[in-house]
Every structure is written in structure tokens, then in C-alpha cells.
Amino acid sequence: MKEVHNNENAKKFGMVIDLDKCTGCGSCMVACMAENNVPFKVDESNKLDSITWIRVYKLTNGKPFPDTEICYIPRPCMHCGGKGDLGHSPCVSVCPATATDYDHNTGIVSQIYTRCFGCRYCMAACPYHARYFNWWDPIWPEDMKKYLSPNVSPRMRGVVEKCSFCFHRHQLAMEKAHYEGRKELEENEYQTACTQACPAGAITFGNLNNHEHKVYELKKDPRAFRLLERLQTNPKVYYLTTKEWVRRAGDNYLKNEFKNVNV
Ligand code: SF4
Ligand code: SF4
């Protein structure tokens, strides 16, 4: 039976990342790790089992010098809404434990660590490689333990984790609004750590359904595209670029196949 979700107050949080502004500095990755207690290994030389909720990739146009061009593309979880925005994102659809779920009030795809039993079906299903498995219990240097965020639970060996759009910040902002007698959040009251850390101002985060918010206007920009649009995962992360080769590499579309998303 087709699910129907008619929540008038439903928000759809998402981000627009301007690739023409991104310098590849990695501040978003560092801020994310600090905010979300993302563990690191003593030896990070093997990136295959490193955990980075937002990862900055480098793209090149593949041309030899002097025509070489590069572009950096930060990739968090896309918080896919699935076809028709019904919350049937690839990872949610395959999880046998309901350990990953779609919140119809915010459009955020959550990860509930205590339910996850580590089958990793979600990792296989995610076309964006946005999920990470904990192969070890996290180990932080003794002095660093004082700096762990008290708002995010650390994960244990054997479970999958991923970007949450800093959902704990949404909860904190909603609590504050409640105590102040407000039902709604101010435009930028809830922001992700990566958005705030980006020195280039490349990331804009907000409610994609709010016509007054900058993020709404930006996602309609003619430069906007989403990764692997053809899979109809309906991501909530949009990218902006003026470079056609970046768009092609990111969207993976074939020649003459491009369709402007503008949804
Ligand atoms: S990007 Fe991957 S992990 Fe995130 S919602 Fe989509 S399928 Fe799930
Ligand atoms: S912090 Fe901003 S400029 Fe730096 S890599 Fe991330 S998106 Fe790019």
C-alpha cells in the first residue's frame, strides 16, 4: 500500500554546496569529526576503513597541462528522500533492523546505533559511499577525551555510522525554541558544523521547503545539479558549478542526457 505523509509542518533540511567556491581545505571534514566524535585510527594511511562523514574528493578534467582543471567536491550523506519523497531511500529500504530511518518531519535519514547489528546491507545499497563501518572500538588519546562532544553518543565496534546533518543541533534548537515559547526556528538557528566551519562560505544549509530561505533560491539556480540524478534517490544535497565537465563527472550522465533538476 502506498504510504501518504501529509504533515503540514514537515521540513526538508538540505544543503547547497557551491563547488566554484570550495577550495578543498578540508575544514568541513575536521569540524564534522570534532562535532560528531568521529573516531580516527592511529595510522590513517589506509583510507578504505577510515571514517569521514563528509569527505572531500578531488575531480580532474583529465586533460594534460596546461589544460588541466581540478575541482573539490565535499560529499556528506545525501539524506535521500527516494522517489516521490516518500522516504524510501536506498539504505532505509534494505535495513532489516530499522536501524536507519527516514524522519518525515525533517527529511533527515537517521542512524540508530543500538539497533544496528552490522550486516552492512545499507553500505552496499548506498550509491554515494556515505556510510562507514566501525571495525574497532574508538580509541582517543587520553587528553582528547575531555573535548568529546557530550551531545553525540560514541559508536561501538560492529555498527555503521554516517552523517546525521548534525541532528542533535536540531534537537537543541527545538528545545531552546520551546523554552522561549516559539514553535518555529529562526532561519539559521539550526546549522550543521560543516556549514559553519567552511571559510569559503561554500555550504548553505536550511529548510529546502522554506521559500524565504537562501537555500531554496540556490537549489533553483541554473548551475544546480545533484549526484547520480538518474538513480532517482532524490538527494537533499545540491551542488553548484559553472563547469560542464564537473557536472558531468558528478552527475555521471551521458552525452546529451542532461536534464536540469530544479525540483
Ligand atoms: S546517501 Fe546513502 S546513506 Fe545517505 S540517505 Fe542516501 S542511500 Fe542512505
Ligand atoms: S570547508 Fe568549505 S572550502 Fe573547505 S573543503 Fe569543505 S566545503 Fe570546501
XYZ file of C-alpha atoms and ligand atoms in Angstrom:
279
model
C 0.000 0.000 0.000
C 1.305 3.454 -0.890
C 2.358 5.465 2.163
C 1.000 9.006 2.438
C 2.573 11.607 4.691
C 0.603 14.827 4.972
C 2.414 16.659 7.732
C 1.767 20.365 7.158
C 4.701 21.310 9.376
C 7.103 18.981 7.581
C 10.502 20.437 6.862
C 13.013 19.212 4.375
C 16.508 20.067 5.521
C 19.208 20.043 2.912
C 22.290 21.815 1.646
C 23.624 23.514 -1.429
C 27.402 23.319 -1.923
C 28.993 25.790 -4.303
C 31.858 23.906 -5.943
C 33.128 27.086 -7.584
C 33.808 28.415 -4.056
C 35.184 25.240 -2.409
C 38.981 25.300 -2.090
C 39.333 21.728 -0.826
C 40.778 22.891 2.504
C 39.026 20.094 4.436
C 37.768 22.330 7.274
C 34.308 20.779 6.863
C 35.766 17.300 7.435
C 37.638 18.373 10.562
C 34.666 20.287 12.015
C 32.408 17.305 11.387
C 34.783 14.888 13.121
C 35.077 17.146 16.170
C 31.339 17.817 16.386
C 30.248 14.211 15.983
C 33.003 12.351 17.885
C 34.092 10.607 14.696
C 36.952 8.275 15.619
C 40.257 8.127 13.766
C 42.921 5.438 13.540
C 46.489 5.626 14.780
C 47.555 5.036 11.175
C 45.206 6.705 8.700
C 47.207 5.738 5.603
C 44.632 3.129 4.550
C 41.578 5.225 3.710
C 39.419 2.183 2.916
C 38.424 1.760 6.552
C 38.693 5.408 7.652
C 35.513 7.136 8.824
C 34.688 10.574 7.415
C 31.019 11.555 7.478
C 31.735 14.307 4.965
C 34.581 13.532 2.588
C 36.177 15.969 0.136
C 37.038 14.297 -3.180
C 39.179 15.743 -5.938
C 37.944 15.659 -9.522
C 40.034 16.499 -12.569
C 39.021 17.102 -16.155
C 41.607 14.502 -17.197
C 43.382 16.863 -19.581
C 47.193 17.260 -19.654
C 48.923 20.508 -18.599
C 48.259 23.370 -19.388
C 44.556 22.455 -19.813
C 44.291 20.596 -16.505
C 41.476 21.749 -14.219
C 40.583 20.417 -10.778
C 37.552 20.697 -8.568
C 36.909 19.634 -4.953
C 33.604 18.057 -4.084
C 32.573 17.567 -0.444
C 30.238 14.575 -0.052
C 28.122 14.154 3.099
C 25.142 11.748 3.305
C 22.601 12.937 0.721
C 19.619 12.223 3.029
C 17.835 10.710 0.052
C 14.055 11.116 0.037
C 13.536 8.442 -2.602
C 11.073 8.615 -5.471
C 8.155 10.927 -4.655
C 9.869 11.954 -1.409
C 8.176 9.080 0.419
C 11.291 8.325 2.453
C 12.268 5.202 0.551
C 15.963 5.967 0.467
C 18.162 3.061 -0.632
C 19.686 2.446 2.823
C 16.378 2.711 4.707
C 14.709 0.300 2.320
C 17.209 -2.507 2.908
C 17.891 -2.254 6.661
C 16.405 -5.388 8.287
C 16.635 -3.866 11.793
C 15.022 -0.445 11.183
C 18.326 0.914 12.427
C 18.261 3.578 9.754
C 15.064 5.518 9.336
C 13.554 8.459 7.465
C 12.131 11.263 9.592
C 9.123 12.687 7.766
C 9.190 15.838 9.945
C 12.665 16.899 8.853
C 13.595 14.723 5.868
C 16.671 13.534 7.756
C 17.853 9.918 7.479
C 18.837 8.774 10.961
C 21.106 6.005 12.205
C 20.165 4.262 15.459
C 23.368 2.586 16.601
C 21.872 0.369 19.290
C 19.621 -1.282 16.699
C 22.350 -1.821 14.089
C 23.804 -5.337 14.074
C 26.392 -4.674 11.409
C 25.048 -6.605 8.392
C 26.165 -3.668 6.186
C 23.306 -4.057 3.684
C 22.920 -0.254 3.878
C 26.533 0.238 2.851
C 26.008 -1.955 -0.189
C 22.794 -0.104 -1.062
C 24.145 3.451 -0.711
C 25.251 4.667 -4.147
C 27.224 7.557 -2.601
C 29.563 5.545 -0.313
C 28.342 7.731 2.528
C 28.265 5.004 5.195
C 31.096 3.680 7.328
C 31.567 0.547 9.400
C 33.280 0.593 12.784
C 35.899 -2.115 12.570
C 37.254 -1.213 16.034
C 36.030 0.378 19.211
C 37.059 4.054 19.078
C 40.281 4.972 20.857
C 41.012 8.645 21.582
C 44.206 9.996 23.104
C 43.697 10.431 26.882
C 43.795 14.257 26.779
C 41.284 14.398 23.963
C 38.556 12.660 25.933
C 37.846 15.970 27.694
C 36.932 17.514 24.357
C 34.455 14.918 23.149
C 31.025 16.312 22.360
C 28.519 15.440 25.114
C 25.624 15.695 22.649
C 26.593 12.811 20.356
C 26.884 9.207 21.520
C 30.134 7.482 20.539
C 29.716 4.385 18.395
C 30.967 0.898 19.155
C 32.703 -1.743 17.080
C 30.354 -3.564 14.702
C 27.909 -0.774 13.799
C 27.521 1.507 10.798
C 27.575 5.300 11.063
C 27.102 8.264 8.740
C 26.377 11.999 8.535
C 23.270 12.987 10.520
C 23.098 16.632 9.337
C 24.120 17.273 12.997
C 20.625 16.229 14.072
C 21.478 16.798 17.755
C 21.753 20.503 16.908
C 18.185 20.410 15.576
C 17.020 18.877 18.848
C 18.880 21.504 20.890
C 17.498 24.343 18.757
C 13.940 22.980 19.078
C 14.314 22.699 22.858
C 15.528 26.303 23.070
C 12.636 27.493 20.910
C 10.199 25.560 23.113
C 11.530 27.173 26.306
C 11.191 30.578 24.648
C 7.598 29.860 23.665
C 8.304 29.591 19.936
C 7.076 26.825 17.643
C 9.388 27.639 14.768
C 13.135 28.026 14.443
C 14.760 31.199 13.145
C 16.178 30.906 9.633
C 19.709 29.921 10.658
C 19.112 28.702 14.203
C 19.873 25.138 13.157
C 23.102 24.821 11.165
C 25.483 21.916 10.587
C 29.081 22.090 11.840
C 30.500 21.847 8.300
C 28.397 24.810 7.143
C 29.675 26.972 9.977
C 33.306 25.884 9.565
C 33.652 26.456 5.816
C 35.915 29.519 5.451
C 34.880 29.938 1.814
C 31.149 30.095 2.583
C 30.637 27.274 0.094
C 27.934 25.449 2.075
C 24.397 26.771 2.614
C 22.117 24.717 4.864
C 18.423 25.116 5.636
C 14.858 24.030 5.045
C 14.530 23.344 1.320
C 10.747 23.875 1.625
C 11.124 27.389 3.066
C 10.679 29.824 0.180
C 12.182 32.590 2.326
C 15.438 30.732 2.947
C 18.518 31.258 0.787
C 18.848 27.513 0.303
C 15.510 27.457 -1.556
C 16.668 30.069 -4.021
C 20.069 28.404 -4.509
C 18.684 24.972 -5.324
C 16.765 26.602 -8.187
C 19.959 28.131 -9.567
C 20.597 27.080 -13.187
C 24.044 25.880 -12.027
C 22.458 23.332 -9.630
C 22.779 19.595 -10.021
C 22.653 16.534 -7.803
C 24.845 13.449 -7.756
C 23.616 10.426 -9.721
C 20.306 12.094 -10.518
C 19.400 9.238 -12.823
C 19.041 6.823 -9.864
C 16.064 8.821 -8.538
C 17.355 8.694 -4.981
C 16.157 12.308 -4.628
C 19.129 13.665 -2.628
C 18.831 16.728 -0.381
C 22.343 17.856 -1.255
C 22.645 20.088 -4.309
C 25.844 21.259 -5.951
C 26.530 24.414 -7.925
C 29.092 24.732 -10.684
C 29.629 26.705 -13.845
C 31.855 23.961 -15.255
C 30.174 21.480 -17.537
C 32.837 18.784 -17.006
C 32.299 18.904 -13.224
C 28.591 18.443 -13.701
C 29.125 15.512 -15.991
C 31.636 13.844 -13.684
C 29.451 14.363 -10.612
C 26.142 13.506 -12.135
C 27.556 10.657 -14.242
C 25.219 11.368 -17.130
C 25.906 10.502 -20.716
C 26.339 12.972 -23.565
C 23.038 14.698 -24.474
C 21.364 13.116 -21.446
C 21.470 16.051 -19.009
C 18.208 17.273 -17.504
C 18.077 20.258 -15.147
C 16.740 19.084 -11.774
C 15.078 22.215 -10.409
C 12.752 20.401 -8.012
S 23.353 8.961 0.717
Fe 23.454 6.772 1.189
S 23.363 6.717 3.437
Fe 22.620 8.750 2.823
S 20.368 8.512 2.655
Fe 21.234 8.172 0.591
S 21.473 5.922 0.488
Fe 21.233 6.443 2.662
S 35.299 23.630 4.355
Fe 34.364 24.612 2.580
S 36.100 25.123 1.277
Fe 36.878 23.681 2.773
S 36.678 21.700 1.736
Fe 34.799 21.940 2.942
S 33.339 22.933 1.525
Fe 35.385 23.134 0.618
